[in-house]
Coordinates of C-alpha atoms in Angstrom, one line a residue:
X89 CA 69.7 70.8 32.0
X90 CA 72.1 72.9 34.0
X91 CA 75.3 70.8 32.1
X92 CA 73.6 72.0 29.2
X93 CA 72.9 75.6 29.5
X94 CA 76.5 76.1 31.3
X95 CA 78.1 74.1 27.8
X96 CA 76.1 77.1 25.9
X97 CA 77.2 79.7 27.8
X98 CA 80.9 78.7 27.4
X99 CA 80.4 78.4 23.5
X100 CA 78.6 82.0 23.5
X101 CA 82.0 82.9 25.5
X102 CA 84.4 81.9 22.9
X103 CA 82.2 83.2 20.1
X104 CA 82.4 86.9 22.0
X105 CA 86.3 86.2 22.3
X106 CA 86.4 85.4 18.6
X107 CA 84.8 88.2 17.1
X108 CA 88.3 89.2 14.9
X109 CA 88.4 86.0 13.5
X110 CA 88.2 85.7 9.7
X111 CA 87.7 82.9 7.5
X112 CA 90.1 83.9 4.5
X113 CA 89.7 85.3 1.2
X114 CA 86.7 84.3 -1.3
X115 CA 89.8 84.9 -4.3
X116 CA 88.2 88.0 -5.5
X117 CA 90.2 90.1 -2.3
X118 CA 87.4 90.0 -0.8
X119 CA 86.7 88.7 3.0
X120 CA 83.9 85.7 3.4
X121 CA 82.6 86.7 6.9
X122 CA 79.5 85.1 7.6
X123 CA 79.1 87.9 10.7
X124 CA 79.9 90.9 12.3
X125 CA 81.6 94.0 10.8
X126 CA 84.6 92.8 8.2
X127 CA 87.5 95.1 7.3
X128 CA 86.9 94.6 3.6
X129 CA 83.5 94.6 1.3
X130 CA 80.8 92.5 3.3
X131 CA 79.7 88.7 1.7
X132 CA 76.2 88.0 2.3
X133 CA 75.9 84.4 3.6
X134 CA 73.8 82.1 0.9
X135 CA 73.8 78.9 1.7
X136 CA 71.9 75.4 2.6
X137 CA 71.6 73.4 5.7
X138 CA 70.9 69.9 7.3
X139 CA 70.3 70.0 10.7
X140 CA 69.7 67.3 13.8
X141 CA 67.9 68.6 16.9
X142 CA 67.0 67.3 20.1
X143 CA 63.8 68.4 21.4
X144 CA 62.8 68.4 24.9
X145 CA 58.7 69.0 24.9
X146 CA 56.1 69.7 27.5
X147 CA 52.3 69.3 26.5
X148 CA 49.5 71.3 28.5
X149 CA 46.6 69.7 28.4
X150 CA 42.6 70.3 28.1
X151 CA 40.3 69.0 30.8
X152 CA 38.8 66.0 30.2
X153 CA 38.3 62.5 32.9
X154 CA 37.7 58.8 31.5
X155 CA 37.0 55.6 33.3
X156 CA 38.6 52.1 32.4
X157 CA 36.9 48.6 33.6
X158 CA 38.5 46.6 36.1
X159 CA 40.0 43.7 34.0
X160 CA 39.8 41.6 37.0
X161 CA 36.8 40.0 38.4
X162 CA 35.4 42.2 41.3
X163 CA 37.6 45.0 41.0
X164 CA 37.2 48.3 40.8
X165 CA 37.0 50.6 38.0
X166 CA 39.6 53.2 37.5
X167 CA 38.6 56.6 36.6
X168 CA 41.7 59.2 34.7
X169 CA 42.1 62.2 33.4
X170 CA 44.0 63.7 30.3
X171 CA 46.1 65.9 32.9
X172 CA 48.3 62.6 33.4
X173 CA 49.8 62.0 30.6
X174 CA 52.8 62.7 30.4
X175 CA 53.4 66.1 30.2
X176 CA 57.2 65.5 29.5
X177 CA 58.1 64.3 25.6
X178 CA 61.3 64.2 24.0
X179 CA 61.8 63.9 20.4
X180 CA 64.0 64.3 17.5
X181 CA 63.9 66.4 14.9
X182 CA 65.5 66.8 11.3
X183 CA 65.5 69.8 9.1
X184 CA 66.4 71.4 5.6
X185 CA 66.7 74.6 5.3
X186 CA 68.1 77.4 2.7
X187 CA 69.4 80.7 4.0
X188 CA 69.6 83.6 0.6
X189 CA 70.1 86.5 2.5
X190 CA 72.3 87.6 5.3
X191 CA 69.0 88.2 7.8
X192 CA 66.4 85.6 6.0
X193 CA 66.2 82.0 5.9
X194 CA 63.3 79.2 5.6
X195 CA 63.6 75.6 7.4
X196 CA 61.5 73.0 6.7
X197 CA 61.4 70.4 9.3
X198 CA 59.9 66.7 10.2
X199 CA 59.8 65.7 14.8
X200 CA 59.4 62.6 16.2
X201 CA 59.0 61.7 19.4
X202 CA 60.7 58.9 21.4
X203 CA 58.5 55.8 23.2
X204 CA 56.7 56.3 26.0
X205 CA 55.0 54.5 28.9
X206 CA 54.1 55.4 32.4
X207 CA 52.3 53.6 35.1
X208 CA 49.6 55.7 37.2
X209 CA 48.1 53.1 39.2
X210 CA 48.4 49.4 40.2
X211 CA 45.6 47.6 42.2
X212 CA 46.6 44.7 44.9
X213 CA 44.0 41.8 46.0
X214 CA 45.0 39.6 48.6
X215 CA 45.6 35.7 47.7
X216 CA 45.3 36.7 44.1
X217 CA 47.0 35.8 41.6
X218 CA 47.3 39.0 39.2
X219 CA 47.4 42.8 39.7
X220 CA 45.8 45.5 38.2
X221 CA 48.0 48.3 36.2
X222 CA 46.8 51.2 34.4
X223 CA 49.3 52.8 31.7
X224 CA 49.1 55.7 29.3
X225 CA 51.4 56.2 26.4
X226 CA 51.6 59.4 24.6
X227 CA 53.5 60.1 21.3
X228 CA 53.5 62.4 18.2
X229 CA 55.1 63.9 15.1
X230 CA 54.6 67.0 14.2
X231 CA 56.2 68.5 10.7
X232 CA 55.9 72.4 9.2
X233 CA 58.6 75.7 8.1
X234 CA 59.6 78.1 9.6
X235 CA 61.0 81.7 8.3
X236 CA 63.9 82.7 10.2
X237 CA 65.1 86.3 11.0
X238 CA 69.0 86.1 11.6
X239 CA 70.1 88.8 13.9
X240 CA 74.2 89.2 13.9
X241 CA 75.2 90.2 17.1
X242 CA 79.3 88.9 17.3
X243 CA 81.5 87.7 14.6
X244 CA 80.4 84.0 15.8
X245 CA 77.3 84.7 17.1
X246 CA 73.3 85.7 15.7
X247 CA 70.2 85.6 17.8
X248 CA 67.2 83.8 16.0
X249 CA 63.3 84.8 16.0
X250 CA 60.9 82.5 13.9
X251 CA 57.4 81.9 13.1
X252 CA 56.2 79.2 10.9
X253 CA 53.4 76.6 10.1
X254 CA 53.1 73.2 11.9
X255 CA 51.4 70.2 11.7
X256 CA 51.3 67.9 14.5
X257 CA 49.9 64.4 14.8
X258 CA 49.0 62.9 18.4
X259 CA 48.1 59.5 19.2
X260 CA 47.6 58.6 23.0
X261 CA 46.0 55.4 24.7
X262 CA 45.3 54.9 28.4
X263 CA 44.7 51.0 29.0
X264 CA 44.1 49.0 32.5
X265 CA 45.6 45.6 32.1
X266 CA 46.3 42.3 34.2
X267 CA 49.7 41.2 35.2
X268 CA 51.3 38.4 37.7
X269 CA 52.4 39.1 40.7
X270 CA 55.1 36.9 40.5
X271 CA 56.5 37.5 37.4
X272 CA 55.1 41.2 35.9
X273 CA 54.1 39.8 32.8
X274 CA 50.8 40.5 30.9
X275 CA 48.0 38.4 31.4
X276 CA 46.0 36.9 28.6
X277 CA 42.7 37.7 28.3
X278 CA 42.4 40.5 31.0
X279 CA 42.2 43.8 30.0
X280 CA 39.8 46.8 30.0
X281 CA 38.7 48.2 26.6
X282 CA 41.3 51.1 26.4
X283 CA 41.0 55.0 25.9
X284 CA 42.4 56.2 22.8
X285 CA 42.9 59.9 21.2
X286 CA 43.6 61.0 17.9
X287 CA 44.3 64.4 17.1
X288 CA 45.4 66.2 14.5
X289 CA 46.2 70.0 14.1
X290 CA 47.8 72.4 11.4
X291 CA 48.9 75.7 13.6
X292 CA 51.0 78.5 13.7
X293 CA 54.2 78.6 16.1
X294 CA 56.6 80.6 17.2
X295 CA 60.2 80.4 18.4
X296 CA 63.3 82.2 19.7
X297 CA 66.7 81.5 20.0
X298 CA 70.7 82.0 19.8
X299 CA 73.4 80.1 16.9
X300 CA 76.7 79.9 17.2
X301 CA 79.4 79.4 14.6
X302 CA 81.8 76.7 15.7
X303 CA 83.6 75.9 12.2
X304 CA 83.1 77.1 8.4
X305 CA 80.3 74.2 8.2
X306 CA 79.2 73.6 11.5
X307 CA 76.1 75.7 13.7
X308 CA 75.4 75.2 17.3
X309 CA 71.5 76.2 18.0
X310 CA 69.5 76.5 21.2
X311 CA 66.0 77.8 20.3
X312 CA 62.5 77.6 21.9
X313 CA 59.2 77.3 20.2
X314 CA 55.3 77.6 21.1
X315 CA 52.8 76.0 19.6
X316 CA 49.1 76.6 20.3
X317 CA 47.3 73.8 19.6
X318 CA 44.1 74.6 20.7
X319 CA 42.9 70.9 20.4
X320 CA 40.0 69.1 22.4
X321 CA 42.9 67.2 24.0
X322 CA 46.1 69.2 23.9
X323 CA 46.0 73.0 24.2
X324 CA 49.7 74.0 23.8
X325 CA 53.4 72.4 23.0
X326 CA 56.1 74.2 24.7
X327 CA 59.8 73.2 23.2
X328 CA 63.5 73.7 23.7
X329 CA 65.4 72.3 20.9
X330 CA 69.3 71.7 20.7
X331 CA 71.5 70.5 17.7
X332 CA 73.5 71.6 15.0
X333 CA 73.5 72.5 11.3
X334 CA 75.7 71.7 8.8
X335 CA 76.1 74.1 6.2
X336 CA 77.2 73.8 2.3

């Protein structure tokens, strides 16, 4: 995280450095600046966008405690809580967006997140066999648009303040399963029924952030969002995106 804040505070550098810069002449004599103050009349940027993010995400969760059977004869039962799943999810995200004026824009988006699967809790029995392991997996997608207020502040340079609608889809499971001790592997026929969630919510969120203009084409983003969820399971979805968009 610190390579990656210390990469956007050299790019925000050079952008600052770079505020002369033009980009040549639209054939009418007149400048295409996309930002800052140009010496002849001012072009409004209108244009479309793909964009690639990566999203690092942290979940908050609501109270709430389960308990899983033992799969193993004579064990004990294991009792969780919501509180640890992960709280850590990175996804990916993809994005469209069309930008008409020089300070307005709308980005419609779709997020992913990558696999996960964390072990809480294993349970040991002498001159057994097999193990106990408990395991929760969390995952989601989530998909909305956003308006987006462009604020110029350098020739290469805008900060970013958005709001939008989002709809996000989690899926969860918590299971307590068998496994040899001598090899890892599941064990056929031992597990506890397992704890599942499904949630879905359609929310408001909100998110700011800085671009930088590294070519004619290509944007360099950093931006953070909130989402209140507000859901029996999660309550909030804090993220910090970075990627790029591609302009034409």
């Amino acid at each position: 995280m610190k390579k990656l804040w210390l990469i956007t505070a050299s790019l925000i550098a050079f952008s600052s450095a770079a505020q002369a810069q033009v980009y040549g002449t639209n054939g009418n004599g007149n400048y295409n600046y996309y930002y800052g103050t140009p010496q002849k009349k001012k072009i409004s940027p209108q244009y479309f966008t793909l964009g690639l993010d990566y999203v690092a995400g942290m979940t908050s969760m609501e109270d709430g405690t389960f308990t899983l059977s033992s799969p193993l004869p004579g064990g004990s039962d294991y009792t969780g809580n919501n509180d640890q799943f992960e709280d850590s999810i990175h996804s990916l995200s993809g994005s469209f967006g069309v930008r008409p004026f020089r300070y307005f824009g709308l980005e419609a988006y779709y997020q992913q997140s990558l696999s996960d699967n964390e072990v809480k809790h294993q349970e040991h029995y002498k001159d057994y066999p097999l193990f106990a392991q408990s395991e929760y997996s969390i995952k989601y997608k989530a998909y909305g648009l956003d308006a987006i207020v462009y604020l110029p502040v350098a020739t290469r340079l805008e900060l970013l303040v958005s709001g939008g609608i989002a709809h996000y889809e989690f899926d969860a499971t918590a299971k307590f399963s068998a496994y040899r001790n001598n090899s890892g592997t599941p064990e056929g026929g031992y597990s506890s029924a397992p704890y599942k969630v499904n949630e879905n919510k359609t929310i408001f969120r909100y998110g700011a952030g800085a671009q930088i203009v590294l070519t004619n084409r290509l944007n360099f983003r950093v931006m953070y969002h909130y989402s209140q969820i507000g859901g029996e399971f999660v309550e909030g979805m804090h993220d910090v995106t970075v990627g790029v968009r591609y302009k034409f």
